[in-house]
Coordinates of C-alpha atoms in Angstrom, one line a residue:
X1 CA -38.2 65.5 -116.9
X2 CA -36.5 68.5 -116.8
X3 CA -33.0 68.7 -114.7
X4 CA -29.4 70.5 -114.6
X5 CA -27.9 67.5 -116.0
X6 CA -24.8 66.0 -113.8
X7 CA -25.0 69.3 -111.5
X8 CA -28.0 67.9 -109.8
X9 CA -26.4 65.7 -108.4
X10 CA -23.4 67.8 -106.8
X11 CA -25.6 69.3 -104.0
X12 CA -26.3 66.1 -102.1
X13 CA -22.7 64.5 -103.2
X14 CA -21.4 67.8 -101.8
X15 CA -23.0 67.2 -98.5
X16 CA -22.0 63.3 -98.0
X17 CA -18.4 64.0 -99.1
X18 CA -18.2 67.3 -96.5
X19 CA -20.0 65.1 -93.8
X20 CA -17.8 62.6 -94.1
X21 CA -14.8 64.7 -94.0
X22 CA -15.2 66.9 -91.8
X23 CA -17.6 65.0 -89.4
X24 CA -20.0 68.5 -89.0
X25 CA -23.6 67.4 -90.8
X26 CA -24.8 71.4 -90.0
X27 CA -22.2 72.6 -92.2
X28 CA -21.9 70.2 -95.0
X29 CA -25.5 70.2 -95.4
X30 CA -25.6 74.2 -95.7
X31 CA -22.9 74.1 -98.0
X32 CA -25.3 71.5 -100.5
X33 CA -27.9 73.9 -99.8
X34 CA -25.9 76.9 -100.6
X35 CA -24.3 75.4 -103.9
X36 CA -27.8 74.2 -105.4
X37 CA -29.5 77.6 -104.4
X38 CA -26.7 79.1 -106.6
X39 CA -27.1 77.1 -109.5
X40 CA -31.1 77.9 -109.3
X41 CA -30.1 81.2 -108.9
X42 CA -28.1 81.4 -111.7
X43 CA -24.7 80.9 -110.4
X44 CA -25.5 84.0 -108.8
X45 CA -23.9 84.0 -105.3
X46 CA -25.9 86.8 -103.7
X47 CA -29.2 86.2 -104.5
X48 CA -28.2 82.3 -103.9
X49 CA -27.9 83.4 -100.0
X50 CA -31.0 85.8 -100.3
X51 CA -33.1 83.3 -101.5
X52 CA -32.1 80.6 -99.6
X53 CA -34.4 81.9 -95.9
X54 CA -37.6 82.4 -98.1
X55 CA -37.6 80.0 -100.6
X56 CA -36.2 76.9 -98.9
X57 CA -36.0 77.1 -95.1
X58 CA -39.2 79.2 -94.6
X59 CA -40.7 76.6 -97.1
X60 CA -39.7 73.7 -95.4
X61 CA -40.4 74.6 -91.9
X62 CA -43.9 76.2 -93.3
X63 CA -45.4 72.4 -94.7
X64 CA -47.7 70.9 -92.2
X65 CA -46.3 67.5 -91.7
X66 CA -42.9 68.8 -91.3
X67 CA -43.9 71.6 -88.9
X68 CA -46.3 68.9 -86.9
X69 CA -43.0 66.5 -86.9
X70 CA -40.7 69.4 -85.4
X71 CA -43.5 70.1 -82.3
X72 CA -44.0 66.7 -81.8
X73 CA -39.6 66.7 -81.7
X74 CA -40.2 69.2 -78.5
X75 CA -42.6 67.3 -76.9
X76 CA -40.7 63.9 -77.2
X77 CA -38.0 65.8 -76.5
X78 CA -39.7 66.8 -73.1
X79 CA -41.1 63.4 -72.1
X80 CA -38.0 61.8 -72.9
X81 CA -35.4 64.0 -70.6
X82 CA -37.9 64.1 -67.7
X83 CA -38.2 60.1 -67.5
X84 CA -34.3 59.9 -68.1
X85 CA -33.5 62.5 -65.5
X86 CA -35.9 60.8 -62.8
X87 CA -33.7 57.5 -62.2
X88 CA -36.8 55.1 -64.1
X89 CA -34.8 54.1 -66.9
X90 CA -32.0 53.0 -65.1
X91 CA -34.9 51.3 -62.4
X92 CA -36.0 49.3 -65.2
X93 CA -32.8 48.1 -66.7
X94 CA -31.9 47.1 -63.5
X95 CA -35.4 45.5 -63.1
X96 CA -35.0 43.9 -66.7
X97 CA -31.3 42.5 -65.4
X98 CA -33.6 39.5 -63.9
X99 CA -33.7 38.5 -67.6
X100 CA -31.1 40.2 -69.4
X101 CA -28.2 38.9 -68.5
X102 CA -26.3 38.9 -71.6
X103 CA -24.8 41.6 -74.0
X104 CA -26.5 39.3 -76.7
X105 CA -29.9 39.4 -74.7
X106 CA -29.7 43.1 -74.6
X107 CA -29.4 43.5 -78.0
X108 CA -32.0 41.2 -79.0
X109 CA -34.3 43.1 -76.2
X110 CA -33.8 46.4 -78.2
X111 CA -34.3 44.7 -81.5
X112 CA -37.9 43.9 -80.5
X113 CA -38.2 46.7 -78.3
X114 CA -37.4 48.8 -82.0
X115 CA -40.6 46.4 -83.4
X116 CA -42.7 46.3 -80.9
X117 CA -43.0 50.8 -81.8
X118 CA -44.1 49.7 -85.4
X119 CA -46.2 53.1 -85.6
X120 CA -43.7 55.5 -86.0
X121 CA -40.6 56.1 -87.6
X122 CA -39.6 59.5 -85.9
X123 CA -40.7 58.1 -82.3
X124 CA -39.4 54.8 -82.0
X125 CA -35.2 55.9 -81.5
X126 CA -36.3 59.0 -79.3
X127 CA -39.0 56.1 -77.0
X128 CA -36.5 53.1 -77.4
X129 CA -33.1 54.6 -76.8
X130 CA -33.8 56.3 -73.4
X131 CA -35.5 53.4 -72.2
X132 CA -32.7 51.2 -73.5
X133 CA -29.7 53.3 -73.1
X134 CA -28.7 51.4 -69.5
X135 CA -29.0 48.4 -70.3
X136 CA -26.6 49.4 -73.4
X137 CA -23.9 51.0 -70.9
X138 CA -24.3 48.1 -68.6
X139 CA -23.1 45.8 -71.3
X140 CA -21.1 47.5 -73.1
X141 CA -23.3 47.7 -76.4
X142 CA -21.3 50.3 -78.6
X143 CA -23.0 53.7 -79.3
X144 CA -22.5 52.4 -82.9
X145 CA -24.3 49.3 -82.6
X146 CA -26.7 50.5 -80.5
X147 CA -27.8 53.2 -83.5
X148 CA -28.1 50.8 -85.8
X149 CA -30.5 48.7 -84.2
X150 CA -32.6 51.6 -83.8
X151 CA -32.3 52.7 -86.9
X152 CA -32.6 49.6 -89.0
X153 CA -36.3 48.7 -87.0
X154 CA -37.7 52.2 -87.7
X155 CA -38.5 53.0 -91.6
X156 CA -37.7 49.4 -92.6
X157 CA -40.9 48.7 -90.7
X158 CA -43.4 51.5 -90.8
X159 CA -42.8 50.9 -94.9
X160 CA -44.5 47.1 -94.0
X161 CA -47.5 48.8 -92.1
X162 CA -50.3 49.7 -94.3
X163 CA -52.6 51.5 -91.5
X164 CA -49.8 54.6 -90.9
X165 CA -49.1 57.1 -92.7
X166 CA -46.1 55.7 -94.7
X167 CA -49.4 52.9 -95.9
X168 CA -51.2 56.2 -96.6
X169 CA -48.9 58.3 -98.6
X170 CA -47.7 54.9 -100.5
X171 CA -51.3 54.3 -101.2
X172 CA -52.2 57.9 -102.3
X173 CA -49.4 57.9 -104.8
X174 CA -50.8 54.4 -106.3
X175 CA -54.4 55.5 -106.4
X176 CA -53.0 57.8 -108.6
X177 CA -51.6 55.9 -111.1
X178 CA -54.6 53.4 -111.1
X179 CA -57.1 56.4 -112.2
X180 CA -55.0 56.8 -115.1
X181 CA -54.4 53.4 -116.0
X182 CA -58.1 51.7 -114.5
X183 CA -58.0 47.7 -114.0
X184 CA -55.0 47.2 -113.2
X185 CA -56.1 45.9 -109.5
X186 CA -59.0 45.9 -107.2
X187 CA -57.6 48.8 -105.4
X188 CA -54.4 50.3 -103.9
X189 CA -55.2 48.6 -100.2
X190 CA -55.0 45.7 -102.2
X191 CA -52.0 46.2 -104.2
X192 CA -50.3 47.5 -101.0
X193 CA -51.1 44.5 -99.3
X194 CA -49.7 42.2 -102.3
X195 CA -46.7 43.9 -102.4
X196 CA -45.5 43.1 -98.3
X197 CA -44.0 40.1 -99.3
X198 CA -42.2 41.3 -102.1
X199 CA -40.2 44.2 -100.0
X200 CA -37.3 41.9 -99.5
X201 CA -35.0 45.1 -98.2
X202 CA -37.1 46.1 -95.5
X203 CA -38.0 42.6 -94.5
X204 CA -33.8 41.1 -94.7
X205 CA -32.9 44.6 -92.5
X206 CA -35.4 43.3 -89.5
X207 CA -34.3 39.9 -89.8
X208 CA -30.5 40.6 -90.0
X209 CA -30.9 42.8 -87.1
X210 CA -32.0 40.2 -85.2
X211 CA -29.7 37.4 -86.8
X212 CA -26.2 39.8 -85.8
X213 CA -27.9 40.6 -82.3
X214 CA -28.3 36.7 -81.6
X215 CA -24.9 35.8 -82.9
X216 CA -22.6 38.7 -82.6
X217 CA -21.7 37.9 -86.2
X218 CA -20.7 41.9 -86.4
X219 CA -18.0 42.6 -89.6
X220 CA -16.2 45.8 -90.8
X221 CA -16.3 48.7 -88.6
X222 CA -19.1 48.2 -85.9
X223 CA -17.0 45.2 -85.1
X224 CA -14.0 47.2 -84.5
X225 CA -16.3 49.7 -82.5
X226 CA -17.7 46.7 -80.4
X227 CA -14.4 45.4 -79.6
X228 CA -13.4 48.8 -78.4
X229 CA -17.2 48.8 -76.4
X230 CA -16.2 45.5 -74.6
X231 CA -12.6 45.7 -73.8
X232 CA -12.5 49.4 -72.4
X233 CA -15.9 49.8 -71.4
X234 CA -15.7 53.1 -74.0
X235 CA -19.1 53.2 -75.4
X236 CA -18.4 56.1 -77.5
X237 CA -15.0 56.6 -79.2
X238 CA -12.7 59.1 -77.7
X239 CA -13.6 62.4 -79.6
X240 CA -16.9 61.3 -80.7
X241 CA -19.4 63.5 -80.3
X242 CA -22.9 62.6 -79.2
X243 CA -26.3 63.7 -80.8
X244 CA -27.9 63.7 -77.4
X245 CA -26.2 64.7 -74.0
X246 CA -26.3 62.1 -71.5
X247 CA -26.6 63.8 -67.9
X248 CA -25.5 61.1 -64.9
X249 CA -29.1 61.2 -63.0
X250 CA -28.7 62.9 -59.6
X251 CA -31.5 62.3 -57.6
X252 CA -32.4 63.4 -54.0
X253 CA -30.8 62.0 -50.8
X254 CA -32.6 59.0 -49.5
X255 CA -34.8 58.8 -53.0
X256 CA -34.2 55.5 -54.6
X257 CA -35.6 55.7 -58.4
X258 CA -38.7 53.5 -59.0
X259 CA -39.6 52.1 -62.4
X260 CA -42.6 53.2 -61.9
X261 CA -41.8 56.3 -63.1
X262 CA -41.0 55.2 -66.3
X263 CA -43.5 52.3 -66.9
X264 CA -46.9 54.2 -65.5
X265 CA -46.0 56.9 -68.2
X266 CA -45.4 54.9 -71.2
X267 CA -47.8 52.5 -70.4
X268 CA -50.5 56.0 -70.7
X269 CA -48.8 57.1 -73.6
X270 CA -49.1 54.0 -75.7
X271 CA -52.8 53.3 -74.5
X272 CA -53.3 57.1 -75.5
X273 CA -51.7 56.8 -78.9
X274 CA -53.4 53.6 -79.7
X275 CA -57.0 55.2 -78.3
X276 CA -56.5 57.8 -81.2
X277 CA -55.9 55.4 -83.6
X278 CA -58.6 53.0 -82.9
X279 CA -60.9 56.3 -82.9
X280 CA -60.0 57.1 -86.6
X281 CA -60.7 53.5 -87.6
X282 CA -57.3 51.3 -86.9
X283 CA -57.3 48.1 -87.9
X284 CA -60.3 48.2 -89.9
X285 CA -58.9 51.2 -92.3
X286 CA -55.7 53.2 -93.1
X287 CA -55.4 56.1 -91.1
X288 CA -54.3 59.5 -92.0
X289 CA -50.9 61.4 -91.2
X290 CA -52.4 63.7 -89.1
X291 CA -54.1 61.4 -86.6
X292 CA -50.4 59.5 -86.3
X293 CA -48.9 62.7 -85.6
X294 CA -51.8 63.8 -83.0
X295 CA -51.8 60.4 -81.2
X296 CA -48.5 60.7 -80.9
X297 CA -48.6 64.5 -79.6
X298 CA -51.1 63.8 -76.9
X299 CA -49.8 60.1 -76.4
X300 CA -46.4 61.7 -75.1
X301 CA -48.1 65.1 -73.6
X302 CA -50.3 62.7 -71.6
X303 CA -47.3 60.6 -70.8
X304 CA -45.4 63.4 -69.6
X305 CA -48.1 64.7 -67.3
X306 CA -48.3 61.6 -65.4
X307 CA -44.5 61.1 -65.6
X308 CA -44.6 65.0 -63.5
X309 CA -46.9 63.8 -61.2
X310 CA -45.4 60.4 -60.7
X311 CA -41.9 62.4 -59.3
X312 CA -43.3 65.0 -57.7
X313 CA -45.3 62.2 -55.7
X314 CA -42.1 60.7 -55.5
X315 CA -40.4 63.9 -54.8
X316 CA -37.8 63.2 -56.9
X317 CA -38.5 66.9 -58.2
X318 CA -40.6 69.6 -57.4
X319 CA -43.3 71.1 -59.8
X320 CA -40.5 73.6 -61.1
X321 CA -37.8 70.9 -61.6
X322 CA -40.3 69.1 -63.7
X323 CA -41.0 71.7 -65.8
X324 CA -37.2 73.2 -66.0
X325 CA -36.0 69.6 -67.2
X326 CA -39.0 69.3 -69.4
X327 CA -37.8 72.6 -71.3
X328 CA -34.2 71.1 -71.2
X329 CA -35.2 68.4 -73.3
X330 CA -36.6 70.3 -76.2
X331 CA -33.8 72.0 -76.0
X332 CA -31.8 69.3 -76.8
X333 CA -33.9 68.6 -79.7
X334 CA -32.8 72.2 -81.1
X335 CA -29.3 70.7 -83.0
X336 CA -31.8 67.9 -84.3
X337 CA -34.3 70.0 -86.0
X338 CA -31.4 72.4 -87.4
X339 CA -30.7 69.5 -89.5
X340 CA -33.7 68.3 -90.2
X341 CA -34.5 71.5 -91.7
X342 CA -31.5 71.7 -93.7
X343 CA -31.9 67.9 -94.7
X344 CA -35.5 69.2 -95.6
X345 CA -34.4 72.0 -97.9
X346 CA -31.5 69.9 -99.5
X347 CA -34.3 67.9 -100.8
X348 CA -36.3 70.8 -101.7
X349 CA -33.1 72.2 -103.8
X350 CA -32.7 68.6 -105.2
X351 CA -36.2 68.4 -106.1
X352 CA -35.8 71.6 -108.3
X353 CA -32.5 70.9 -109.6
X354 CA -34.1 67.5 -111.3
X355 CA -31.7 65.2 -109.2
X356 CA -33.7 61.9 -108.9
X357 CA -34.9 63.0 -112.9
X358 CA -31.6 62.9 -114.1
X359 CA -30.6 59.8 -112.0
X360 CA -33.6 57.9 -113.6
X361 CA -32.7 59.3 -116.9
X362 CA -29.0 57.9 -117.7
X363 CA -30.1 54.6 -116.3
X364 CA -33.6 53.8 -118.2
X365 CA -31.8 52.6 -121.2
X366 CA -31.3 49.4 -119.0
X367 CA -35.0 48.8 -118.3
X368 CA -36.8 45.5 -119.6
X369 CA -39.4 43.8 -118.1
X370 CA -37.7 40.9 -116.1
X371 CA -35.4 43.6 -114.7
X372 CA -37.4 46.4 -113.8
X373 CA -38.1 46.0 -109.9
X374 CA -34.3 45.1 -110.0
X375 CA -33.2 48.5 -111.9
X376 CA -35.8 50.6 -109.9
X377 CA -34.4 49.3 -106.5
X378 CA -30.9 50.4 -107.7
X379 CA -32.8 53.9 -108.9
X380 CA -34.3 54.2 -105.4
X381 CA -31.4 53.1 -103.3
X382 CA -29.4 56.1 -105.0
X383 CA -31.8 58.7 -105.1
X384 CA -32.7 58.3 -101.5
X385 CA -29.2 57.6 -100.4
X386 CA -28.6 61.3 -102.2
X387 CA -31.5 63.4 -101.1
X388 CA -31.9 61.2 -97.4
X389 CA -35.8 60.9 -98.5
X390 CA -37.7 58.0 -98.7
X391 CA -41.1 59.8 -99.3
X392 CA -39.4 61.8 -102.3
X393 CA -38.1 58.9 -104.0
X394 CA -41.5 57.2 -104.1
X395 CA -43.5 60.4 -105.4
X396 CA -40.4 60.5 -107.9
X397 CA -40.4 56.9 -109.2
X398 CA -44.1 55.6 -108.5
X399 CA -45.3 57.7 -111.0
X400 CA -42.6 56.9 -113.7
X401 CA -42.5 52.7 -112.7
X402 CA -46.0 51.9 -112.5
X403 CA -47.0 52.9 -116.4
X404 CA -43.6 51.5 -117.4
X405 CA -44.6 48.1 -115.7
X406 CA -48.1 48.1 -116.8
X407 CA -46.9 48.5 -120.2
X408 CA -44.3 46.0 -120.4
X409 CA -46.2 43.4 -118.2
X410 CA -44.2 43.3 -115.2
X411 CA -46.2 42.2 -111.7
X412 CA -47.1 45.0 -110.3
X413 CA -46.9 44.5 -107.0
X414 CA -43.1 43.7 -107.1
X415 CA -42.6 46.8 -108.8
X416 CA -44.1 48.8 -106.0
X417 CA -42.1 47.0 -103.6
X418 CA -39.2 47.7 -105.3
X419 CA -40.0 51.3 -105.2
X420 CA -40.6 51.3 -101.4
X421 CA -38.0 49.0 -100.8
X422 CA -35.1 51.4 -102.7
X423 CA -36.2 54.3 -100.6
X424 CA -35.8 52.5 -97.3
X425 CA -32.2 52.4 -98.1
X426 CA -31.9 55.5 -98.2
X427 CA -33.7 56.8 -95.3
X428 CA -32.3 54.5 -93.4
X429 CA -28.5 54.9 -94.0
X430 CA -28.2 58.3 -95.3
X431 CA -26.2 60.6 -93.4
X432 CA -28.9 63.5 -94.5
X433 CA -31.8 61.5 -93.7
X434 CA -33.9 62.7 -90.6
X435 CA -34.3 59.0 -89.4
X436 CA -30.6 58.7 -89.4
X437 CA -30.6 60.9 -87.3
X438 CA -33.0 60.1 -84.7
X439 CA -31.4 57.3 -84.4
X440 CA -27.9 58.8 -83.6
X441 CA -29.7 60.9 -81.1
X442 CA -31.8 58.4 -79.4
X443 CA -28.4 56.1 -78.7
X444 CA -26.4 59.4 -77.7
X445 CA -24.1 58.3 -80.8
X446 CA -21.6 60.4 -82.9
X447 CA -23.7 60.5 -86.1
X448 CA -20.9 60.3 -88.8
X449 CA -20.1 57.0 -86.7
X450 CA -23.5 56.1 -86.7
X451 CA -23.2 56.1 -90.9
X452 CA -20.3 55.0 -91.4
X453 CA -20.6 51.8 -89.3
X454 CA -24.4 51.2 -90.3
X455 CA -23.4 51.5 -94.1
X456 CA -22.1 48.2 -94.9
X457 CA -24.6 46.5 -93.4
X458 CA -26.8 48.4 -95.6
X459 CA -25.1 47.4 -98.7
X460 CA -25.3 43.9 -97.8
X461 CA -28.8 43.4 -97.3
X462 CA -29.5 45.9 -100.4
X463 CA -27.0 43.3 -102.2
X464 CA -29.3 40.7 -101.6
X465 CA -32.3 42.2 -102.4
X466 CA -31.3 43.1 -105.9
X467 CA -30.7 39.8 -106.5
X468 CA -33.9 38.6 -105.4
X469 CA -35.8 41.6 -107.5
X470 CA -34.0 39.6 -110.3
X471 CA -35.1 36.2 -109.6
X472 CA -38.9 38.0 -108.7
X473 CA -39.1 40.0 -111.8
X474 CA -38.6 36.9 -113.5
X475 CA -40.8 34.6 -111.6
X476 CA -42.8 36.6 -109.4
X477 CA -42.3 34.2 -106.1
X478 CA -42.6 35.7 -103.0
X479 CA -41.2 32.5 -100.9
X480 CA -37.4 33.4 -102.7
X481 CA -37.4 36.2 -99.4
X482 CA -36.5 33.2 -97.1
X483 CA -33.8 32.1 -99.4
X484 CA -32.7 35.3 -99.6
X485 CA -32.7 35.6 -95.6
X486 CA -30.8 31.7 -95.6
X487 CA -28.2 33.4 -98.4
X488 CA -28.0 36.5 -96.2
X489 CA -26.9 34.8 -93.0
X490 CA -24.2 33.0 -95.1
X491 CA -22.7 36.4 -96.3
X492 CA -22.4 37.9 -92.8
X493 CA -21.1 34.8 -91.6
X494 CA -18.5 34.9 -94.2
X495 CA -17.7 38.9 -93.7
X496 CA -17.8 38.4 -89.4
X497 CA -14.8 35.6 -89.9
X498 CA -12.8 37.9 -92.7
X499 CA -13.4 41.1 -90.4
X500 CA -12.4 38.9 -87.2
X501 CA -9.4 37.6 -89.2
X502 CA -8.3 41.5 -90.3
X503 CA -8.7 42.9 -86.5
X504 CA -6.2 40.1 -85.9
X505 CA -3.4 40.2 -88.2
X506 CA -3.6 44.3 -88.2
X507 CA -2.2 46.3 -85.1
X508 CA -5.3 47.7 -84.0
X509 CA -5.8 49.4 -81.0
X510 CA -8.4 47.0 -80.1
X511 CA -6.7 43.4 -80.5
X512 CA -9.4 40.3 -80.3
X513 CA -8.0 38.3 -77.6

């Protein structure tokens, strides 16, 4: 468990702090990078910036998965500005105004919209945030809000899903363990399966989601952003800065958009996707990384096609307009993979500097057995919230809590789902995670906005959930989760009336009326 001790922990700290401060991710992220390549360097600042093209960047960008996730960024990136820029988005809100009729009703429409794309973390805020964006503006559903359902029904749910690639990476890392330590369970399908119920963050994120979308119980900041939202119609605060540009559509004279042009094409991408999956044996078997990431590629290449055709037909553009605002699109995709690249090497650094070592090590003198999903969650929530990686934190702490649990008799499967659960948090609210932000660019929100109004309701469910890895470590119920969803409401009740009663007795610019 070797580590630099409390400097491993500097270069993601470093980066959160400088994010937060000065509201630019691309530098504060370089600067962690920098800092951590000169302590591996040997505080030594020159070879620090030599090393850091080769040996982080060139490393990161070189790993299949991450390379396969930064083409499939261009193609989305593609698909998504040519359905935007033909007019069908804002043909289908207006079609889905029949039933929406509510800023309520809108929101709840994106929460399920967010579950209904279970498959994919990556796609979902870049599919559902076009699509919804309208219907956002039309009711004045802050950029903030509007992030954080996206955000909060992306990892929290591919983490459930056992048959993509989040199942399959989980599952790899538990067969592992199981060949060193044999009867422990049938198999990690199994063990994987056992453990659903038991992933109380991931299931009280999609439920409170849905809970604040239905009641407009919002507290702290997003409610302040809201306000703002409904009484002056400013989606976006004044100097915010969105991750996506949002281009008024322009269309022909005497071309009315159709949402034809939207539906025909996501209708073929989704019955392409799912044609790949059902072809590497979905639902019957777990399906590898690399068919996800293929069915999603041809899915949206396939979707895009038909989307070029569709408004040429229309002649909402010519074959050259289609393909000039195709390339426009993945080249608004270029500031989003910059900082998933960083992000990506900030984890690489971390990982070499020891950081999620050194975090387990000056907390495992509080392990026991009743408390060790509880203490692991904590363990994962911090280590992803510092390196913005979910999958790291598992390949961390899988290894070091399953033989801990086995030997001290703690179930299993709610240590697992602890484990998962913990890094979650982290991708989900962590300013340096990549599925942070996707989600600030499929809602066109200012990022640092995007964290700093999601983070509390983070915190709250993660609250929650370490009280409930308590009370499971101890009795190993699975039912507590809709206790813990009853005590959940309760809170954000409680925090909507305080934050409702601060807007009012503080002169904000923003007043409740």
């Amino acid at each position: 468990m070797d580590h630099y001790g409390i400097l491993s922990i500097v270069p993601p700290i470093l980066a959160i702090v400088l994010a937060l401060k000065t509201k630019n991710i691309i530098v504060s992220l370089f600067f962690g990078l920098y800092f951590g390549a000169i302590v591996l360097a040997g505080w030594n600042p020159v070879a620090a910036f030599a090393n850091l093209i080769p040996d982080f960047i060139y490393a990161q960008v070189a790993t299949d998965s991450n390379m396969q996730s930064i083409t499939n960024l261009c193609i989305i990136g593609g698909f998504v500005a040519l359905i935007s820029a033909s007019g069908g988005a804002a043909a289908f809100a207006k079609t889905a105004e029949k039933w929406v009729k509510k800023k309520r009703t809108a929101e709840t429409a994106m929460w399920l919209g967010g579950i209904f794309v279970w498959f994919t973390d990556s796609g979902n805020s870049l599919l559902v945030g076009p699509i919804f964006q309208p219907i956002a503006e039309r009711f004045r559903v802050s950029r903030e809000k509007f992030a954080y359902i996206l955000d909060a029904t992306s990892s929290p749910i591919c983490a459930l899903v056992p048959v993509i690639s989040w199942g399959v990476y989980i599952m790899g890392l538990i067969d592992a363990e199981l060949e060193k330590i044999p009867n422990l369970a049938d198999s990690s399908w199994n063990l994987f399966l056992e453990a659903i119920p038991y992933q109380f963050y991931n299931i009280l994120t999609l439920v409170m989601v849905g809970y604040i979308c239905l009641t407009q119980f919002d507290f702290g900041p997003m409610l302040k952003a809201q306000k703002r939202a409904e009484q002056t119609g400013k989606t976006i605060r004044d100097g915010g800065v969105p991750m996506r540009s949002t281009v008024e559509v322009k269309l022909p004279e005497g071309v009315e958009p159709k949402a034809i042009s939207v539906v025909v094409p996501l209708a073929i991408m989704l019955i392409t996707m799912f044609t790949i999956f059902f072809l590497n044996g979905f639902p019957q078997k777990s399906i590898d990384g690399i068919f996800i990431r293929q069915g999603i590629a041809l899915g949206f290449i396939l979707g895009g096609i038909a989307a070029g055709f569709i408004n040429c037909k229309l002649r909402i553009f010519t074959p050259k307009q289609v393909e000039n605002k195709v390339f426009d699109g993945m080249k608004d995709m270029m500031f989003l993979i910059v900082m998933m690249i960083l992000s990506w090497s900030l984890g690489s650094v971390c990982s070499q500097m020891g950081t999620a070592y050194y975090i387990l090590e000056v907390t495992q003198d509080f392990l026991n057995p009743a408390v060790l999903p509880a203490i692991l969650f904590l363990i994962g929530c911090c280590m992803s919230l510092a390196t913005g990686s979910s999958w790291g934190t598992f390949a961390i702490l899988i290894p070091i809590g399953f033989p801990i649990a086995a030997i001290m008799g703690t179930p299993l499967a709610v240590t697992v789902a602890a484990v998962i659960s913990g890094g979650v948090f982290g991708d989900q609210c962590s300013p340096i995670s990549d599925t942070t932000m996707l989600a600030s660019m499929g809602s066109a929100c200012d990022h640092i906005d995007h964290f700093r109004t999601q983070f509390p309701y983070a915190c709250t469910v993660a609250a929650v959930s370490v009280v409930l890895y308590l009370i499971a470590g101890y009795t190993e119920h699975a039912w507590i989760v809709i206790a813990g969803a009853a005590i959940l409401f309760a809170v954000v009740a409680v925090l909507h009336k305080i934050s409702v009663r601060l807007l009012k007795n503080t002169k904000s610019e923003y007043p409740l009326s």
